[in-house]
Short mmCIF file of C-alpha atoms and ligand atoms in Angstrom, two decimals:
data_model
loop_
_atom_site.label_atom_id
_atom_site.label_comp_id
_atom_site.label_asym_id
_atom_site.label_seq_id
_atom_site.Cartn_x
_atom_site.Cartn_y
_atom_site.Cartn_z
CA UNK I 1 123.46 59.92 103.08
CA UNK I 2 119.95 61.10 102.17
CA UNK I 3 119.00 64.66 103.15
CA UNK I 4 116.67 65.30 106.08
CA UNK I 5 114.52 68.25 107.06
CA UNK I 6 114.41 69.26 110.71
CA UNK I 7 111.98 72.17 111.19
CA UNK I 8 108.41 72.02 112.47
CA UNK I 9 105.53 72.31 109.99
CA UNK I 10 103.28 73.76 112.69
CA UNK I 11 105.53 76.55 113.97
CA UNK I 12 104.21 79.98 112.97
CA UNK I 13 106.07 83.24 113.36
CA UNK I 14 105.84 85.15 116.65
CA UNK I 15 103.26 87.92 117.05
CA UNK I 16 104.85 91.22 115.88
CA UNK I 17 106.28 93.28 118.76
CA UNK I 18 103.78 96.02 117.96
CA UNK I 19 100.92 93.56 118.50
CA UNK I 20 102.43 92.31 121.76
CA UNK I 21 102.73 95.91 123.02
CA UNK I 22 99.13 96.69 122.04
CA UNK I 23 97.89 93.51 123.74
CA UNK I 24 99.79 94.37 126.93
CA UNK I 25 98.21 97.82 126.83
CA UNK I 26 94.71 96.26 126.65
CA UNK I 27 95.54 93.98 129.60
CA UNK I 28 96.89 96.94 131.60
CA UNK I 29 93.69 98.94 131.21
CA UNK I 30 91.49 95.86 131.57
CA UNK I 31 88.81 96.75 129.01
CA UNK I 32 88.97 93.47 127.08
CA UNK I 33 85.28 93.27 126.16
CA UNK I 34 84.70 95.04 122.86
CA UNK I 35 81.92 97.23 124.22
CA UNK I 36 83.85 98.20 127.37
CA UNK I 37 85.22 101.57 126.25
CA UNK I 38 86.56 104.62 128.03
CA UNK I 39 85.18 108.01 126.95
CA UNK I 40 86.25 108.83 123.41
CA UNK I 41 87.83 105.39 122.88
CA UNK I 42 86.94 103.41 119.71
CA UNK I 43 88.31 100.06 120.93
CA UNK I 44 90.69 97.68 119.18
CA UNK I 45 87.87 95.47 117.83
CA UNK I 46 85.96 98.30 116.16
CA UNK I 47 89.22 99.63 114.70
CA UNK I 48 90.17 96.22 113.34
CA UNK I 49 86.74 95.98 111.68
CA UNK I 50 87.17 99.39 110.09
CA UNK I 51 90.67 98.50 108.84
CA UNK I 52 89.70 95.08 107.52
CA UNK I 53 86.69 96.53 105.68
CA UNK I 54 89.05 99.01 104.01
CA UNK I 55 91.55 96.24 103.21
CA UNK I 56 88.99 94.27 101.15
CA UNK I 57 86.97 97.30 100.03
CA UNK I 58 83.77 96.29 101.87
CA UNK I 59 81.23 98.64 103.42
CA UNK I 60 80.78 96.57 106.57
CA UNK I 61 82.81 94.21 108.73
CA UNK I 62 82.12 92.25 111.92
CA UNK I 63 84.81 90.55 114.02
CA UNK I 64 83.76 87.32 115.74
CA UNK I 65 85.06 84.46 117.88
CA UNK I 66 86.14 82.04 115.11
CA UNK I 67 85.98 81.32 111.41
CA UNK I 68 83.40 78.61 112.05
CA UNK I 69 81.30 81.10 114.01
CA UNK I 70 81.57 83.55 111.09
CA UNK I 71 80.15 80.91 108.71
CA UNK I 72 77.25 80.01 111.00
CA UNK I 73 76.47 83.64 111.76
CA UNK I 74 76.49 84.49 108.03
CA UNK I 75 74.11 81.62 107.26
CA UNK I 76 71.71 82.74 110.01
CA UNK I 77 71.95 86.39 108.94
CA UNK I 78 71.13 85.21 105.39
CA UNK I 79 67.93 83.75 106.82
CA UNK I 80 68.61 80.02 106.66
CA UNK I 81 65.51 78.01 107.63
CA UNK I 82 65.23 74.61 109.36
CA UNK I 83 66.32 71.74 107.12
CA UNK I 84 67.15 74.10 104.27
CA UNK I 85 69.60 72.70 101.69
CA UNK I 86 72.91 74.55 101.50
CA UNK I 87 75.28 73.81 98.63
CA UNK I 88 78.96 73.54 99.49
CA UNK I 89 82.21 72.05 98.16
CA UNK I 90 82.62 68.31 98.71
CA UNK I 91 86.30 69.01 99.46
CA UNK I 92 86.44 71.34 102.43
CA UNK I 93 87.30 71.41 106.12
CA UNK I 94 85.01 70.00 108.83
CA UNK I 95 83.97 73.47 110.19
CA UNK I 96 82.07 74.09 106.93
CA UNK I 97 79.52 71.25 107.03
CA UNK I 98 79.58 71.73 110.82
CA UNK I 99 78.46 75.36 110.50
CA UNK I 100 75.68 74.43 108.05
CA UNK I 101 74.34 71.70 110.34
CA UNK I 102 74.66 73.88 113.47
CA UNK I 103 72.61 76.59 111.72
CA UNK I 104 69.87 74.03 111.03
CA UNK I 105 70.75 73.47 107.37
CA UNK I 106 71.44 70.37 105.31
CA UNK I 107 74.73 70.25 103.35
CA UNK I 108 74.44 69.33 99.67
CA UNK I 109 77.94 68.58 98.44
CA UNK I 110 79.14 69.76 95.03
CA UNK I 111 81.95 67.92 93.25
CA UNK I 112 85.38 69.51 92.93
CA UNK I 113 87.67 69.49 89.90
CA UNK I 114 91.19 68.09 89.58
CA UNK I 115 92.42 71.59 90.44
CA UNK I 116 90.54 71.34 93.77
CA UNK I 117 87.90 74.00 93.07
CA UNK I 118 84.11 73.81 92.90
CA UNK I 119 82.85 72.11 89.71
CA UNK I 120 80.59 74.88 88.41
CA UNK I 121 78.61 72.53 86.13
CA UNK I 122 77.84 70.23 89.06
CA UNK I 123 76.92 73.31 91.10
CA UNK I 124 74.37 74.37 88.45
CA UNK I 125 72.90 70.85 88.33
CA UNK I 126 72.64 70.50 92.10
CA UNK I 127 71.25 74.02 92.55
CA UNK I 128 68.41 73.09 90.20
CA UNK I 129 67.88 69.63 91.71
CA UNK I 130 67.95 70.72 95.37
CA UNK I 131 66.22 74.08 95.06
CA UNK I 132 68.92 75.51 97.34
CA UNK I 133 69.14 79.30 97.57
CA UNK I 134 72.49 79.41 99.40
CA UNK I 135 76.00 78.35 98.38
CA UNK I 136 78.68 78.27 101.06
CA UNK I 137 81.61 78.43 98.66
CA UNK I 138 84.74 77.10 100.34
CA UNK I 139 88.01 78.26 98.77
CA UNK I 140 89.59 75.20 100.30
CA UNK I 141 93.38 75.42 100.63
CA UNK I 142 93.31 78.77 98.84
CA UNK I 143 92.19 77.63 95.37
CA UNK I 144 89.71 79.96 93.66
CA UNK I 145 87.32 78.76 90.96
CA UNK I 146 86.50 81.00 87.96
CA UNK I 147 84.74 83.61 90.07
CA UNK I 148 83.11 85.49 87.17
CA UNK I 149 81.54 82.29 85.89
CA UNK I 150 80.56 81.20 89.39
CA UNK I 151 78.89 84.54 90.14
CA UNK I 152 76.98 84.47 86.83
CA UNK I 153 75.88 80.85 87.35
CA UNK I 154 74.75 81.60 90.90
CA UNK I 155 72.78 84.64 89.75
CA UNK I 156 71.05 82.57 87.03
CA UNK I 157 70.16 79.92 89.60
CA UNK I 158 68.89 82.47 92.14
CA UNK I 159 71.54 81.30 94.62
CA UNK I 160 73.23 83.68 97.09
CA UNK I 161 76.93 83.09 97.71
CA UNK I 162 78.68 83.19 101.08
CA UNK I 163 82.43 82.75 100.67
CA UNK I 164 84.53 80.73 103.10
CA UNK I 165 87.85 82.61 102.83
CA UNK I 166 89.69 80.81 105.63
CA UNK I 167 92.57 80.17 103.18
CA UNK I 168 92.09 83.18 100.89
CA UNK I 169 92.53 86.16 103.18
CA UNK I 170 94.73 88.40 101.01
CA UNK I 171 93.81 86.57 97.78
CA UNK I 172 91.91 87.90 94.75
CA UNK I 173 90.42 86.89 91.38
CA UNK I 174 91.08 89.36 88.57
CA UNK I 175 91.94 91.92 91.22
CA UNK I 176 88.67 91.58 93.18
CA UNK I 177 89.43 90.36 96.71
CA UNK I 178 88.23 86.95 97.79
CA UNK I 179 85.18 87.49 99.99
CA UNK I 180 83.77 90.25 97.76
CA UNK I 181 82.01 88.11 95.15
CA UNK I 182 78.72 87.39 96.88
CA UNK I 183 76.53 88.35 99.80
CA UNK I 184 79.31 87.96 102.36
CA UNK I 185 82.88 86.79 102.93
CA UNK I 186 83.98 84.90 106.06
CA UNK I 187 87.58 84.68 107.30
CA UNK I 188 89.42 82.92 110.10
CA UNK I 189 92.25 84.28 112.26
CA UNK I 190 92.95 80.91 113.87
CA UNK I 191 96.67 80.20 114.32
CA UNK I 192 97.14 78.29 111.05
CA UNK I 193 95.48 80.86 108.77
CA UNK I 194 96.92 84.12 107.40
CA UNK I 195 96.68 86.17 110.59
CA UNK I 196 97.09 84.61 114.01
CA UNK I 197 95.03 85.45 117.10
CA UNK I 198 94.70 81.86 118.31
CA UNK I 199 91.01 81.87 117.44
CA UNK I 200 88.98 84.52 115.66
CA UNK I 201 86.93 85.35 112.58
CA UNK I 202 85.72 88.20 110.38
CA UNK I 203 82.63 88.71 108.20
CA UNK I 204 82.43 91.34 105.45
CA UNK I 205 79.45 92.45 103.38
CA UNK I 206 78.07 95.46 101.53
CA UNK I 207 74.50 94.54 102.49
CA UNK I 208 73.32 96.70 105.45
CA UNK I 209 70.33 94.46 106.32
CA UNK I 210 72.52 91.36 106.37
CA UNK I 211 75.18 93.08 108.49
CA UNK I 212 72.67 94.51 110.98
CA UNK I 213 71.31 90.99 111.51
CA UNK I 214 74.84 89.53 111.85
CA UNK I 215 75.86 92.14 114.44
CA UNK I 216 72.70 91.55 116.49
CA UNK I 217 73.24 87.78 116.29
CA UNK I 218 76.85 88.07 117.45
CA UNK I 219 75.68 89.50 120.78
CA UNK I 220 75.68 93.30 120.55
CA UNK I 221 73.41 93.98 123.57
CA UNK I 222 71.88 96.94 121.69
CA UNK I 223 75.36 98.55 121.69
CA UNK I 224 75.58 98.40 117.89
CA UNK I 225 76.21 102.15 117.83
CA UNK I 226 79.79 101.35 118.86
CA UNK I 227 80.50 99.62 115.53
CA UNK I 228 82.58 101.78 113.21
CA UNK I 229 82.12 99.42 110.24
CA UNK I 230 78.43 98.64 110.82
CA UNK I 231 75.34 100.01 109.07
CA UNK I 232 73.48 103.07 110.41
CA UNK I 233 71.30 102.77 113.54
CA UNK I 234 67.99 102.71 111.66
CA UNK I 235 68.96 99.37 110.09
CA UNK I 236 69.12 97.81 113.53
CA UNK I 237 65.67 99.15 114.41
CA UNK I 238 64.27 96.80 111.77
CA UNK I 239 65.67 93.65 113.32
CA UNK I 240 66.51 94.26 116.97
CA UNK I 241 63.48 92.45 118.38
CA UNK I 242 63.75 89.52 116.01
CA UNK I 243 67.36 88.37 116.12
CA UNK I 244 68.39 85.90 118.85
CA UNK I 245 71.65 86.64 120.65
CA UNK I 246 74.15 83.87 119.81
CA UNK I 247 77.19 85.36 121.53
CA UNK I 248 80.36 85.09 119.48
CA UNK I 249 82.07 88.46 119.68
CA UNK I 250 85.76 89.11 119.23
CA UNK I 251 87.52 90.82 122.15
CA UNK I 252 89.94 93.75 122.21
CA UNK I 253 92.91 91.56 123.11
CA UNK I 254 92.74 89.51 119.92
CA UNK I 255 91.98 92.56 117.81
CA UNK I 256 95.07 94.30 119.24
CA UNK I 257 97.20 91.32 118.14
CA UNK I 258 95.65 91.30 114.67
CA UNK I 259 95.86 94.96 113.64
CA UNK I 260 99.66 95.02 113.06
CA UNK I 261 99.40 91.68 111.24
CA UNK I 262 96.83 93.14 108.85
CA UNK I 263 99.24 95.93 107.97
CA UNK I 264 101.82 93.30 107.08
CA UNK I 265 99.51 90.92 105.18
CA UNK I 266 100.48 91.95 101.63
CA UNK I 267 104.18 91.53 102.44
CA UNK I 268 103.50 88.15 104.02
CA UNK I 269 101.61 87.02 100.92
CA UNK I 270 104.77 87.65 98.88
CA UNK I 271 106.89 85.66 101.34
CA UNK I 272 104.41 82.76 101.29
CA UNK I 273 104.33 82.76 97.52
CA UNK I 274 108.13 82.69 97.30
CA UNK I 275 108.03 79.46 99.36
CA UNK I 276 105.15 78.09 97.28
CA UNK I 277 106.83 78.79 93.94
CA UNK I 278 110.07 77.21 95.18
CA UNK I 279 108.28 73.97 96.07
CA UNK I 280 106.32 74.10 92.82
CA UNK I 281 109.39 74.47 90.63
CA UNK I 282 111.20 71.78 92.63
CA UNK I 283 108.38 69.32 91.89
CA UNK I 284 107.77 70.25 88.27
CA UNK I 285 107.76 67.13 86.04
CA UNK I 286 108.53 64.89 89.03
CA UNK I 287 107.55 61.29 88.23
CA UNK I 288 104.01 60.40 89.32
CA UNK I 289 103.26 63.85 90.77
CA UNK I 290 100.45 66.05 89.38
CA UNK I 291 100.70 69.69 90.38
CA UNK I 292 97.63 71.89 90.84
CA UNK I 293 97.22 74.54 88.13
CA UNK I 294 97.20 78.17 89.32
CA UNK I 295 95.21 80.32 86.86
CA UNK I 296 96.53 83.70 85.69
CA UNK I 297 93.48 85.47 87.13
CA UNK I 298 94.21 84.17 90.63
CA UNK I 299 96.22 86.13 93.21
CA UNK I 300 96.78 83.48 95.84
CA UNK I 301 98.44 83.16 99.24
CA UNK I 302 100.62 80.05 99.19
CA UNK I 303 100.38 79.17 102.87
CA UNK I 304 100.00 75.48 102.01
CA UNK I 305 100.89 73.25 99.06
CA UNK I 306 98.87 70.47 97.45
CA UNK I 307 99.74 67.88 94.84
CA UNK I 308 98.21 64.65 93.60
CA UNK I 309 99.51 61.11 93.26
CA UNK I 310 96.80 59.78 90.98
CA UNK I 311 95.98 56.12 90.40
CA UNK I 312 98.14 54.63 93.14
CA UNK I 313 96.99 51.93 95.55
CA UNK I 314 96.49 53.24 99.11
CA UNK I 315 99.38 51.15 100.45
CA UNK I 316 101.80 52.83 98.02
CA UNK I 317 100.68 56.30 99.13
CA UNK I 318 100.90 55.31 102.80
CA UNK I 319 104.45 54.09 102.14
CA UNK I 320 105.36 57.40 100.48
CA UNK I 321 103.93 59.39 103.43
CA UNK I 322 105.92 57.27 105.88
CA UNK I 323 109.12 57.61 103.83
CA UNK I 324 108.86 61.40 103.64
CA UNK I 325 107.98 61.59 107.36
CA UNK I 326 111.12 59.58 108.15
CA UNK I 327 113.07 62.36 106.44
CA UNK I 328 111.29 65.09 108.40
CA UNK I 329 108.70 66.14 105.81
CA UNK I 330 105.21 66.13 107.28
CA UNK I 331 102.58 65.46 104.61
CA UNK I 332 98.84 65.03 105.11
CA UNK I 333 96.77 62.69 102.97
CA UNK I 334 93.09 63.28 102.26
CA UNK I 335 92.62 59.72 101.03
CA UNK I 336 93.39 57.78 104.21
CA UNK I 337 90.64 55.51 105.57
CA UNK I 338 90.72 57.24 108.97
CA UNK I 339 90.90 61.03 109.29
CA UNK I 340 94.15 62.31 110.84
CA UNK I 341 94.40 65.91 112.11
CA UNK I 342 92.37 68.04 109.64
CA UNK I 343 92.04 65.46 106.84
CA UNK I 344 88.45 64.31 107.42
CA UNK I 345 86.32 64.17 104.26
CA UNK I 346 82.64 63.90 103.46
CA UNK I 347 82.30 60.17 104.25
CA UNK I 348 83.56 60.91 107.79
CA UNK I 349 80.83 63.52 108.41
CA UNK I 350 78.20 60.95 109.34
CA UNK I 351 75.81 63.62 110.65
CA UNK I 352 75.22 64.43 106.97
CA UNK I 353 73.19 62.08 104.75
CA UNK I 354 75.59 60.06 102.54
CA UNK I 355 76.05 61.49 99.05
CA UNK I 356 77.48 60.05 95.87
CA UNK I 357 80.60 62.06 94.89
CA UNK I 358 82.70 59.86 92.60
CA UNK I 359 84.84 62.65 91.10
CA UNK I 360 85.75 64.14 94.48
CA UNK I 361 86.45 60.68 95.94
CA UNK I 362 88.81 59.86 93.09
CA UNK I 363 90.69 63.15 93.52
CA UNK I 364 90.93 62.98 97.33
CA UNK I 365 92.19 59.38 97.15
CA UNK I 366 95.52 60.73 95.86
CA UNK I 367 95.57 64.23 97.37
CA UNK I 368 98.58 65.25 99.46
CA UNK I 369 98.70 68.44 101.50
CA UNK I 370 101.54 70.27 103.23
CA UNK I 371 101.74 73.42 105.34
CA UNK I 372 104.29 76.13 104.51
CA UNK I 373 104.72 78.24 107.64
CA UNK I 374 106.62 81.51 107.30
CA UNK I 375 109.29 80.16 109.66
CA UNK I 376 110.55 78.26 106.55
CA UNK I 377 113.09 79.86 104.19
CA UNK I 378 113.21 79.41 100.40
CA UNK I 379 116.19 77.12 101.07
CA UNK I 380 113.96 74.99 103.31
CA UNK I 381 111.30 74.89 100.60
CA UNK I 382 113.85 73.71 98.04
CA UNK I 383 115.08 70.94 100.39
CA UNK I 384 111.49 69.81 101.07
CA UNK I 385 110.84 69.61 97.32
CA UNK I 386 113.99 67.53 96.78
CA UNK I 387 112.94 65.05 99.48
CA UNK I 388 109.39 64.73 98.09
CA UNK I 389 110.71 64.33 94.56
CA UNK I 390 113.16 61.58 95.53
CA UNK I 391 110.57 59.66 97.53
CA UNK I 392 107.96 60.02 94.78
CA UNK I 393 110.56 58.60 92.40
CA UNK I 394 110.74 55.49 94.60
CA UNK I 395 106.97 54.88 94.62
CA UNK I 396 107.00 53.51 91.10
CA UNK I 397 109.54 50.94 92.22
CA UNK I 398 107.33 49.89 95.12
CA UNK I 399 104.30 49.69 92.88
CA UNK I 400 106.18 47.60 90.32
CA UNK I 401 107.34 45.35 93.13
CA UNK I 402 103.82 45.04 94.49
CA UNK I 403 102.44 44.14 91.07
CA UNK I 404 104.63 41.05 90.69
C1 PLP M 501 89.97 76.85 109.46
C2 PLP M 501 88.86 76.78 108.49
C3 PLP M 501 87.57 77.22 108.80
C4 PLP M 501 87.12 77.65 110.15
O1 PLP M 501 87.98 78.31 110.90
P1 PLP M 501 88.06 78.25 112.53
O2 PLP M 501 88.48 79.64 112.80
O3 PLP M 501 89.05 77.20 112.86
O4 PLP M 501 86.68 77.96 113.03
C5 PLP M 501 86.63 77.19 107.80
N1 PLP M 501 86.91 76.74 106.58
C6 PLP M 501 88.11 76.28 106.23
C7 PLP M 501 88.35 75.81 104.86
C8 PLP M 501 89.13 76.28 107.19
O5 PLP M 501 90.33 75.79 106.87
#
């Protein structure tokens, strides 16, 4: 008689009708390439850039082909050199070390805390030890570290910060939007992030030299004058013969789909957070479960939910995952020996030299992750929490049995 959940954890909402109509319009006129404009036309991509810059309060914005492309482009525009060390969170998604390596850099992993954010003390130590001048700060799964302290520590260490905001589009720390704390912020508009264009990315910055280099890198064919959210033309004169073209532009079709979603982002954040808070209160004080603290200063977007099952043997966690899956609740586990879907971790990235990360390894061993698509209702979220809570309550029994 146990309850079951029947919806899909990977089903996002449809594209808003307004976005569908705008996309059809772009297909009807055929000018999909961002620089293919009729007389007097700004183009969907340039308009999206202008609107996103205004949304986060940045001077400049560039729309690109993916979040991973945004990260690599930002590293190159920041002047990364061959073999240069780049600090980054030890708990992040594979596109982050991938972007560093693809840009010719060498990831140096920084430990994360039990609340899944960068350990700022370990960052300071590793900045000094490695001599790195770049931090690719990944707000993995939407958790923000103490951004004032991070910014001060980075400034002391002479380290420039590029933020990976794939899970923090629409989030803020003490009212300052995520992506606005360092040299640049990078976002993803891939289907599972906070706006959905299939694939896509955005870069924001106030630095005109950085943004001129990024726009040239993205493949602007000397048409940078068509950017509404770019720096003035004289900035490009400085760099236009020096920046290689690494094509990764966004097109007008995707931008047309995204613009109505941007207008709705603040409302969607509230809907996501209603789901998040429902799961959180349903799991409060559940046996064996450690929730992740959400600081007062953090405005987050609860598009996914994490919790920890500390100090359990892997077999007990695997049993819990299987038991919840049997009741329709799809959980991901960052501690499994083999990566499944997006759960790879630093030991699986064998293109990076192995690094000793005992704190992160201990945390990931018991870290459970769950998507919360907006196709779920608060009632769904409450049911999911009840199922997780009941199955977590059974783990202790299994462990006790196993110990005999
Ligand atoms: C999704 C994601 C990216 C990259 O986004 P893509 O658009 O899929 O390339 C980067 N960092 C994190 C943490 C992500 O989850």
